[in-house]
Coordinates of C-alpha atoms and ligand atoms in Angstrom, one line a residue:
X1 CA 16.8 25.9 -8.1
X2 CA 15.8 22.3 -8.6
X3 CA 12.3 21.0 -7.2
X4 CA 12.3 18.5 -4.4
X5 CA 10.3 15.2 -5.1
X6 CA 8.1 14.0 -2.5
X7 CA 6.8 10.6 -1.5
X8 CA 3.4 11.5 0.3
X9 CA 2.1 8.8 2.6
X10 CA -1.6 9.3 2.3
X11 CA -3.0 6.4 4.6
X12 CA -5.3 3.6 4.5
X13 CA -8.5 5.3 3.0
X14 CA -10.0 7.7 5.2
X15 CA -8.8 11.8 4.2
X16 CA -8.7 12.2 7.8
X17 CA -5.7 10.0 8.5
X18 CA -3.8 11.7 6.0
X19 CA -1.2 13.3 7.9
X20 CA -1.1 17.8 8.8
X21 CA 2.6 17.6 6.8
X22 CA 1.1 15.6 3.8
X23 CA -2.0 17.5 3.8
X24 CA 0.2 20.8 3.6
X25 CA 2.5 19.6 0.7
X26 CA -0.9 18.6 -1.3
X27 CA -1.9 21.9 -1.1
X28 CA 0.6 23.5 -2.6
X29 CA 2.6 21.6 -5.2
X30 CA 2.4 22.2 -8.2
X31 CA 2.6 18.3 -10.5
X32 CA 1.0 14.9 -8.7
X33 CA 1.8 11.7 -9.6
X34 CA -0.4 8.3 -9.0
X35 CA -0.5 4.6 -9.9
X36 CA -3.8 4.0 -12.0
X37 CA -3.9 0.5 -11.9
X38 CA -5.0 -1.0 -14.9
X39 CA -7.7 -3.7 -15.8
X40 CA -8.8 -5.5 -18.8
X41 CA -6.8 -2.3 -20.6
X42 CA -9.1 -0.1 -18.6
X43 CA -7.6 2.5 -16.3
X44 CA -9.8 1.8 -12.4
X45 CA -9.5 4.2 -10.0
X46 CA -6.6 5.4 -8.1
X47 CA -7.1 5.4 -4.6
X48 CA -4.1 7.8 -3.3
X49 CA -5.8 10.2 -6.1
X50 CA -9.3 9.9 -4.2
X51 CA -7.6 9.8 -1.1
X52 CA -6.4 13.4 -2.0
X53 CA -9.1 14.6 -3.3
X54 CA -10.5 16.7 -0.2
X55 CA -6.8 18.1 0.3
X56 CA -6.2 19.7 -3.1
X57 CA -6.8 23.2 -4.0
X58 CA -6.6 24.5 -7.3
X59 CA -5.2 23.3 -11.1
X60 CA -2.4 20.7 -10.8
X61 CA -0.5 18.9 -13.3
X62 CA -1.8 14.9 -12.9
X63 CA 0.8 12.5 -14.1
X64 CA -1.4 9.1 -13.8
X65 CA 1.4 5.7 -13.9
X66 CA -0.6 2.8 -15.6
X67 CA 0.5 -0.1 -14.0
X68 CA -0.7 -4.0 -15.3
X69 CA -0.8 -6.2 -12.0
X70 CA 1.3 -8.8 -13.2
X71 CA 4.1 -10.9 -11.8
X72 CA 6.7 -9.6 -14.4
X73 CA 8.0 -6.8 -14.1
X74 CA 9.2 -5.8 -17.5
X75 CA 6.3 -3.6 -19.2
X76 CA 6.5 -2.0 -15.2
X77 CA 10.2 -1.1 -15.6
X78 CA 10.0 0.4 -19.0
X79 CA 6.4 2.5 -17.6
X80 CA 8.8 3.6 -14.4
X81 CA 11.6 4.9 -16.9
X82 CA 9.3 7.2 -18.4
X83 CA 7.3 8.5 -15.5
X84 CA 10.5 9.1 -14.1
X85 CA 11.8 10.8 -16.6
X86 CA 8.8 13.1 -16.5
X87 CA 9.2 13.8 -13.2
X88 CA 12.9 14.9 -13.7
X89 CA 12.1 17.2 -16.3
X90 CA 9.8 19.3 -13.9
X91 CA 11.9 19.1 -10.8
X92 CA 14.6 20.6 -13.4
X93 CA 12.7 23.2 -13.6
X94 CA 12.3 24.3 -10.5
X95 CA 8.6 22.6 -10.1
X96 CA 7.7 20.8 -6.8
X97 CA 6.4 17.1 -8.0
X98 CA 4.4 14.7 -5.3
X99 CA 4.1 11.1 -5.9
X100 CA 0.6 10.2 -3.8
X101 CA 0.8 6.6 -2.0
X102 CA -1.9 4.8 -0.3
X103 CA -0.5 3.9 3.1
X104 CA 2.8 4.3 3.6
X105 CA 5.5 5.0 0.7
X106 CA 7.6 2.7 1.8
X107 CA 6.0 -0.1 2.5
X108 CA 5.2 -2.1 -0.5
X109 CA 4.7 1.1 -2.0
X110 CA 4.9 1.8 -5.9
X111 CA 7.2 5.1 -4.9
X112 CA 10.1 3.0 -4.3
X113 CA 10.3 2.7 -8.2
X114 CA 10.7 6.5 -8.6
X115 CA 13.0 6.7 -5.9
X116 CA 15.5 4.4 -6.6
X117 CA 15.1 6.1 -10.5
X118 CA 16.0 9.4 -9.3
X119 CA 17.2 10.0 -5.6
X120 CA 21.2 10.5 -6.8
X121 CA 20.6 13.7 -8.8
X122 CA 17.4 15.4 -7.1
X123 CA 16.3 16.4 -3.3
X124 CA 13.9 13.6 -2.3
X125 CA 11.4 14.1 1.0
X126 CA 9.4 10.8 1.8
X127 CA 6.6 11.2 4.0
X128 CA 5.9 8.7 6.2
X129 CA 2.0 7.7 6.3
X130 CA -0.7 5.2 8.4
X131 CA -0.3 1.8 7.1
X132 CA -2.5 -0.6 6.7
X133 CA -1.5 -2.7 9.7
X134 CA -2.1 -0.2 11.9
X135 CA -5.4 0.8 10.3
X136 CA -6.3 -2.9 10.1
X137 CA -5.2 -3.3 14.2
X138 CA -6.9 -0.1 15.0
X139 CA -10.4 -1.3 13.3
X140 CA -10.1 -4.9 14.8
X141 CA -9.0 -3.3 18.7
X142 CA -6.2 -5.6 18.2
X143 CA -3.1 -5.5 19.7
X144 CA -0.2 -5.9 16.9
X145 CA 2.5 -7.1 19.0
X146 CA 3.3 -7.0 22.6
X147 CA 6.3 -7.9 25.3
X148 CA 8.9 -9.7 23.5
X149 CA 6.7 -10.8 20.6
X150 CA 7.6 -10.2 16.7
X151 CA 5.2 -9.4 13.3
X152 CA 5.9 -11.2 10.3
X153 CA 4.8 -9.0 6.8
X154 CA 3.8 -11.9 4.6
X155 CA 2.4 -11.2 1.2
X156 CA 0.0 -14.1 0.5
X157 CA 0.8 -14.1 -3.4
X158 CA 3.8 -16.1 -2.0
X159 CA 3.3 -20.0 -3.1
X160 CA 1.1 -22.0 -0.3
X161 CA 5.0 -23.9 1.0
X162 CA 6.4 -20.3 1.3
X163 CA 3.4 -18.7 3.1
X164 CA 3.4 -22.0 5.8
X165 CA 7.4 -21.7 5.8
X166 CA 7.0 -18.3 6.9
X167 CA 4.3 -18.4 9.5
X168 CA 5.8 -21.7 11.4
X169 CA 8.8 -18.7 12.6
X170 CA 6.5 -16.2 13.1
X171 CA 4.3 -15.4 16.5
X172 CA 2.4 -12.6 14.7
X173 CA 1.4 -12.2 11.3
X174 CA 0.3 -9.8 8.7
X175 CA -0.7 -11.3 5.6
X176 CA -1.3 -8.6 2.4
X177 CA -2.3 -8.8 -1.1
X178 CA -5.1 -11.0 -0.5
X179 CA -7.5 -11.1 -3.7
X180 CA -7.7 -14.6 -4.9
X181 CA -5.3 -15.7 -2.9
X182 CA -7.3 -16.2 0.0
X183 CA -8.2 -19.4 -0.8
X184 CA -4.6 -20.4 -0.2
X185 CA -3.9 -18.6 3.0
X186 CA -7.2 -20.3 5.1
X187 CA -6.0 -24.0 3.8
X188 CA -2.4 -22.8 4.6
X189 CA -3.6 -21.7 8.2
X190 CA -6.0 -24.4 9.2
X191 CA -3.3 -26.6 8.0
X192 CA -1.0 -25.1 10.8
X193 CA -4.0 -25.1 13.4
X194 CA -4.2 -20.8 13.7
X195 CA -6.9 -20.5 11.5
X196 CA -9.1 -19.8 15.1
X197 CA -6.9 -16.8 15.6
X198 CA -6.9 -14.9 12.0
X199 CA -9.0 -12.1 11.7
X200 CA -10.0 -10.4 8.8
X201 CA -10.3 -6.7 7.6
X202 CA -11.6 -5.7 4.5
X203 CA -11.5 -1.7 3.6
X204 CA -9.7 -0.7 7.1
X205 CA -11.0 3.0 7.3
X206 CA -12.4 3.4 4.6
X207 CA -16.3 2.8 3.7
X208 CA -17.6 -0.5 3.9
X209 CA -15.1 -1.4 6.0
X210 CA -15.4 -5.0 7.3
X211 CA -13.5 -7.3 10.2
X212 CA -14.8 -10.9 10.4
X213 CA -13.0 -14.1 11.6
X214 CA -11.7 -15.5 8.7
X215 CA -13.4 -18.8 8.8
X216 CA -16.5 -15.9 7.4
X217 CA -14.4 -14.1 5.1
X218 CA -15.4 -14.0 1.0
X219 CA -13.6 -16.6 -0.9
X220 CA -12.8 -14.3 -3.2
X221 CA -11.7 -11.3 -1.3
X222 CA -11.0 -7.3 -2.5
X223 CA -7.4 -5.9 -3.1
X224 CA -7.7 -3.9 0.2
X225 CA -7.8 -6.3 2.3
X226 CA -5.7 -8.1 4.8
X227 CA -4.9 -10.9 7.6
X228 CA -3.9 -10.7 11.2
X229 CA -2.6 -13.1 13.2
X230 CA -1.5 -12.3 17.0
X231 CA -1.8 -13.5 20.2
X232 CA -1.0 -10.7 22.7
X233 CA 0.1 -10.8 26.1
X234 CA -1.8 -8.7 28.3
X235 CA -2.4 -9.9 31.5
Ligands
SAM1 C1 0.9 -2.9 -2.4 S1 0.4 -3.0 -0.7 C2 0.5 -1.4 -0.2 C3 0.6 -1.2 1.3 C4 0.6 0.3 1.7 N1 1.7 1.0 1.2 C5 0.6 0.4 3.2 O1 1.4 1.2 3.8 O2 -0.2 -0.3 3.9 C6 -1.3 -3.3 -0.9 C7 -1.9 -4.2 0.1 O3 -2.0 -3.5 1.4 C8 -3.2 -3.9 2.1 N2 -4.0 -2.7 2.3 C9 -3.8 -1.4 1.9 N3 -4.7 -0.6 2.3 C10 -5.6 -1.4 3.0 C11 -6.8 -1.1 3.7 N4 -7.3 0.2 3.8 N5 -7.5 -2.1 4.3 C12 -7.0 -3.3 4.2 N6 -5.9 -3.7 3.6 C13 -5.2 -2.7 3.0 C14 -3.9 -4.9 1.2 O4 -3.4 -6.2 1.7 C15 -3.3 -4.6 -0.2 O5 -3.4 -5.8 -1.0

Protein backbone atom coordinates (compact mmCIF):
# COMPACT_ATOMS: atom_id res chain seq x y z
CA UNK A 1 0.00 0.00 0.00
CA UNK A 2 1.22 3.48 -0.92
CA UNK A 3 2.25 6.06 1.95
CA UNK A 4 0.14 9.12 2.41
CA UNK A 5 2.04 12.58 2.17
CA UNK A 6 1.33 14.98 4.76
CA UNK A 7 1.51 18.73 4.87
CA UNK A 8 2.10 19.45 8.77
CA UNK A 9 1.11 22.93 9.86
CA UNK A 10 3.56 23.46 12.63
CA UNK A 11 2.70 27.13 13.82
CA UNK A 12 4.33 30.28 14.37
CA UNK A 13 7.26 29.29 16.68
CA UNK A 14 6.27 28.15 19.91
CA UNK A 15 6.13 23.73 20.14
CA UNK A 16 3.23 24.40 22.08
CA UNK A 17 0.99 25.72 19.28
CA UNK A 18 1.71 22.88 17.29
CA UNK A 19 -1.40 21.25 16.99
CA UNK A 20 -2.46 17.31 19.18
CA UNK A 21 -3.04 15.91 15.25
CA UNK A 22 0.45 17.31 13.98
CA UNK A 23 2.14 16.46 17.00
CA UNK A 24 0.75 12.79 16.58
CA UNK A 25 1.78 12.34 12.84
CA UNK A 26 5.48 13.70 13.97
CA UNK A 27 5.72 11.07 16.09
CA UNK A 28 5.36 8.46 14.06
CA UNK A 29 6.34 8.86 10.47
CA UNK A 30 8.94 7.59 9.26
CA UNK A 31 10.80 10.46 6.35
CA UNK A 32 10.51 14.56 7.17
CA UNK A 33 10.90 16.94 4.79
CA UNK A 34 11.94 20.84 5.41
CA UNK A 35 12.93 24.07 3.54
CA UNK A 36 16.63 24.99 4.68
CA UNK A 37 16.80 28.22 3.44
CA UNK A 38 19.88 29.08 2.06
CA UNK A 39 22.42 32.12 2.54
CA UNK A 40 25.53 33.28 1.07
CA UNK A 41 25.60 29.21 -0.13
CA UNK A 42 25.29 28.41 3.58
CA UNK A 43 22.40 26.27 4.66
CA UNK A 44 20.66 28.60 8.12
CA UNK A 45 18.35 26.97 10.12
CA UNK A 46 15.07 25.54 9.36
CA UNK A 47 12.55 26.70 11.61
CA UNK A 48 9.59 24.01 11.00
CA UNK A 49 12.78 21.47 11.80
CA UNK A 50 13.28 23.27 15.29
CA UNK A 51 9.83 23.74 15.63
CA UNK A 52 9.64 19.85 15.60
CA UNK A 53 12.22 19.14 17.45
CA UNK A 54 10.41 18.53 20.95
CA UNK A 55 7.78 16.31 19.07
CA UNK A 56 10.05 13.71 17.46
CA UNK A 57 10.87 10.49 18.74
CA UNK A 58 13.39 8.28 17.37
CA UNK A 59 15.67 7.96 13.84
CA UNK A 60 13.84 9.63 10.86
CA UNK A 61 14.88 10.03 7.38
CA UNK A 62 15.53 14.13 7.08
CA UNK A 63 15.09 15.31 3.50
CA UNK A 64 16.30 19.08 3.97
CA UNK A 65 14.97 21.39 0.47
CA UNK A 66 17.70 24.12 -0.11
CA UNK A 67 15.85 26.91 -1.25
CA UNK A 68 17.89 30.51 -2.56
CA UNK A 69 15.41 33.44 -1.61
CA UNK A 70 15.26 34.91 -4.92
CA UNK A 71 12.57 36.39 -7.06
CA UNK A 72 13.07 33.71 -9.87
CA UNK A 73 11.88 30.84 -9.56
CA UNK A 74 13.80 28.65 -11.81
CA UNK A 75 16.75 27.02 -9.73
CA UNK A 76 13.39 26.60 -7.16
CA UNK A 77 11.43 24.61 -9.78
CA UNK A 78 14.21 22.35 -10.79
CA UNK A 79 15.09 21.81 -6.51
CA UNK A 80 11.03 21.01 -6.20
CA UNK A 81 11.30 18.38 -9.11
CA UNK A 82 13.77 16.48 -7.24
CA UNK A 83 12.57 16.71 -3.69
CA UNK A 84 9.47 15.54 -5.13
CA UNK A 85 10.66 12.96 -6.80
CA UNK A 86 12.27 11.75 -3.55
CA UNK A 87 9.28 11.93 -1.88
CA UNK A 88 7.42 9.68 -4.41
CA UNK A 89 9.90 7.07 -4.30
CA UNK A 90 9.15 6.48 -0.47
CA UNK A 91 5.50 6.92 -0.50
CA UNK A 92 5.86 4.05 -3.33
CA UNK A 93 7.08 2.20 -0.94
CA UNK A 94 4.71 2.08 1.42
CA UNK A 95 6.65 4.85 3.79
CA UNK A 96 4.62 7.68 5.47
CA UNK A 97 6.67 11.13 4.35
CA UNK A 98 5.77 14.62 6.32
CA UNK A 99 6.59 17.90 4.81
CA UNK A 100 7.14 20.25 8.21
CA UNK A 101 5.67 24.03 7.58
CA UNK A 102 6.10 26.91 9.75
CA UNK A 103 2.59 28.26 10.20
CA UNK A 104 0.14 27.17 8.14
CA UNK A 105 0.83 24.83 4.80
CA UNK A 106 -1.21 26.73 2.91
CA UNK A 107 -0.62 29.93 3.36
CA UNK A 108 2.41 31.21 1.62
CA UNK A 109 3.69 27.92 2.40
CA UNK A 110 6.69 26.21 0.51
CA UNK A 111 4.34 22.70 0.62
CA UNK A 112 2.18 23.99 -2.02
CA UNK A 113 5.24 23.12 -4.33
CA UNK A 114 5.17 19.46 -3.39
CA UNK A 115 1.58 19.28 -3.65
CA UNK A 116 0.78 20.55 -6.84
CA UNK A 117 4.01 17.99 -7.87
CA UNK A 118 2.36 15.00 -6.60
CA UNK A 119 -1.32 15.18 -5.30
CA UNK A 120 -2.79 13.27 -8.74
CA UNK A 121 -1.02 9.93 -8.03
CA UNK A 122 -0.57 9.74 -4.11
CA UNK A 123 -3.03 10.20 -0.87
CA UNK A 124 -2.16 13.79 0.34
CA UNK A 125 -3.39 14.88 4.14
CA UNK A 126 -2.67 18.78 4.72
CA UNK A 127 -2.82 19.77 8.22
CA UNK A 128 -4.01 22.88 8.96
CA UNK A 129 -1.71 24.95 11.55
CA UNK A 130 -1.66 28.57 13.61
CA UNK A 131 -0.65 31.30 11.27
CA UNK A 132 1.13 33.98 11.76
CA UNK A 133 -1.77 36.42 11.76
CA UNK A 134 -3.30 34.94 14.38
CA UNK A 135 -0.14 34.51 16.46
CA UNK A 136 0.76 38.15 15.55
CA UNK A 137 -3.14 39.34 16.71
CA UNK A 138 -2.97 37.08 19.65
CA UNK A 139 0.55 38.75 20.88
CA UNK A 140 -0.68 42.34 20.06
CA UNK A 141 -4.48 41.61 21.93
CA UNK A 142 -5.66 42.82 18.65
CA UNK A 143 -8.70 42.29 17.22
CA UNK A 144 -8.13 41.03 13.36
CA UNK A 145 -11.33 41.93 11.98
CA UNK A 146 -14.80 42.55 13.33
CA UNK A 147 -18.66 43.31 12.17
CA UNK A 148 -18.69 43.73 8.51
CA UNK A 149 -14.97 44.50 8.20
CA UNK A 150 -12.44 42.65 5.72
CA UNK A 151 -8.28 41.67 5.99
CA UNK A 152 -6.20 42.28 3.23
CA UNK A 153 -2.81 39.65 3.00
CA UNK A 154 -0.30 41.90 1.47
CA UNK A 155 3.18 40.73 0.95
CA UNK A 156 5.33 43.89 1.22
CA UNK A 157 7.95 42.64 -1.39
CA UNK A 158 5.20 43.95 -3.72
CA UNK A 159 6.62 47.35 -5.42
CA UNK A 160 5.74 50.61 -3.09
CA UNK A 161 2.49 51.63 -6.06
CA UNK A 162 1.20 47.97 -5.53
CA UNK A 163 1.44 47.90 -1.72
CA UNK A 164 -0.55 51.70 -1.61
CA UNK A 165 -2.94 50.23 -4.44
CA UNK A 166 -3.77 47.50 -2.22
CA UNK A 167 -4.22 49.09 1.12
CA UNK A 168 -6.39 52.28 -0.33
CA UNK A 169 -9.41 48.97 -0.74
CA UNK A 170 -8.53 47.51 2.26
CA UNK A 171 -9.97 48.27 5.99
CA UNK A 172 -7.61 45.76 7.58
CA UNK A 173 -4.26 44.83 6.72
CA UNK A 174 -1.63 42.15 7.12
CA UNK A 175 1.49 42.92 5.60
CA UNK A 176 4.24 39.76 5.45
CA UNK A 177 7.67 39.27 4.27
CA UNK A 178 9.02 42.26 5.76
CA UNK A 179 13.01 42.14 5.84
CA UNK A 180 14.25 45.09 4.06
CA UNK A 181 11.33 45.97 2.82
CA UNK A 182 10.13 47.81 5.64
CA UNK A 183 11.55 50.77 4.67
CA UNK A 184 8.98 50.87 1.85
CA UNK A 185 5.94 49.89 3.76
CA UNK A 186 6.24 52.95 6.68
CA UNK A 187 6.77 55.65 3.61
CA UNK A 188 3.94 53.71 1.84
CA UNK A 189 1.73 54.07 5.01
CA UNK A 190 2.47 57.51 6.35
CA UNK A 191 1.98 58.43 2.77
CA UNK A 192 -1.78 57.15 3.13
CA UNK A 193 -2.00 58.78 6.74
CA UNK A 194 -2.39 54.91 8.76
CA UNK A 195 0.99 54.81 9.76
CA UNK A 196 -0.63 55.79 13.55
CA UNK A 197 -2.51 52.53 13.35
CA UNK A 198 0.23 49.81 12.29
CA UNK A 199 1.56 47.79 14.77
CA UNK A 200 4.44 45.69 14.60
CA UNK A 201 5.34 42.07 15.65
CA UNK A 202 8.62 40.66 15.44
CA UNK A 203 9.00 36.78 16.44
CA UNK A 204 5.07 36.21 17.32
CA UNK A 205 5.45 33.30 19.96
CA UNK A 206 8.47 32.59 19.66
CA UNK A 207 11.55 34.08 21.93
CA UNK A 208 12.29 37.44 21.68
CA UNK A 209 9.23 38.15 20.51
CA UNK A 210 8.51 41.95 20.01
CA UNK A 211 5.19 44.32 19.23
CA UNK A 212 6.00 47.95 18.88
CA UNK A 213 4.19 50.71 16.90
CA UNK A 214 5.81 50.86 13.86
CA UNK A 215 6.90 54.38 13.90
CA UNK A 216 9.72 52.20 16.61
CA UNK A 217 10.22 49.32 14.51
CA UNK A 218 14.07 48.42 13.10
CA UNK A 219 14.63 49.77 9.72
CA UNK A 220 15.90 46.76 8.82
CA UNK A 221 13.55 44.25 10.24
CA UNK A 222 13.89 40.07 10.64
CA UNK A 223 12.12 37.56 8.16
CA UNK A 224 9.57 36.71 10.99
CA UNK A 225 8.09 39.56 11.22
CA UNK A 226 4.93 41.27 10.20
CA UNK A 227 2.36 44.37 10.02
CA UNK A 228 -1.18 44.94 11.18
CA UNK A 229 -3.34 47.31 10.37
CA UNK A 230 -7.10 47.25 11.82
CA UNK A 231 -9.43 49.38 13.23
CA UNK A 232 -12.10 47.22 15.11
CA UNK A 233 -15.46 48.00 16.03
CA UNK A 234 -16.18 47.20 19.42
CA UNK A 235 -18.33 49.34 21.20
C1 LIG B 1 6.55 32.56 3.53
S1 LIG B 1 5.48 33.33 4.70
C2 LIG B 1 4.90 31.89 5.56
C3 LIG B 1 3.63 32.15 6.33
C4 LIG B 1 3.21 30.94 7.18
N1 LIG B 1 2.97 29.78 6.36
C5 LIG B 1 2.00 31.25 8.03
O1 LIG B 1 1.04 30.47 8.04
O2 LIG B 1 2.01 32.27 8.71
C6 LIG B 1 6.67 33.98 5.81
C7 LIG B 1 6.20 35.28 6.44
O3 LIG B 1 5.24 34.99 7.46
C8 LIG B 1 5.39 35.91 8.53
N2 LIG B 1 5.66 35.13 9.76
C9 LIG B 1 5.75 33.80 9.85
N3 LIG B 1 5.92 33.43 11.13
C10 LIG B 1 5.96 34.56 11.87
C11 LIG B 1 6.10 34.82 13.26
N4 LIG B 1 6.24 33.85 14.15
N5 LIG B 1 6.08 36.12 13.66
C12 LIG B 1 5.92 37.12 12.77
N6 LIG B 1 5.78 36.92 11.44
C13 LIG B 1 5.79 35.66 11.00
C14 LIG B 1 6.54 36.83 8.19
O4 LIG B 1 6.01 38.01 7.61
C15 LIG B 1 7.31 36.02 7.18
O5 LIG B 1 8.07 36.85 6.32
Amino acid sequence: MSGVLYGLGLGPGDPNLVTIKAAAILRHVPVIVYVTPMRNDKPTVSLARSIATPHLIGEKKEISIPIVMVSDPTSGRQIYDEVSNEISGYLESGQNVAVLCEGDPLLYGSFMYVLDRLKDNHTVLTVPGVSSLSAAAAAANLPLVTRNQSLAIIPATLSEDEIKARLQVSGSAAILKLGPNITKVKKVLGDLGRLQRAIYIERASMEGEKVLPLSDAPDNAPYFSIILITNAETD
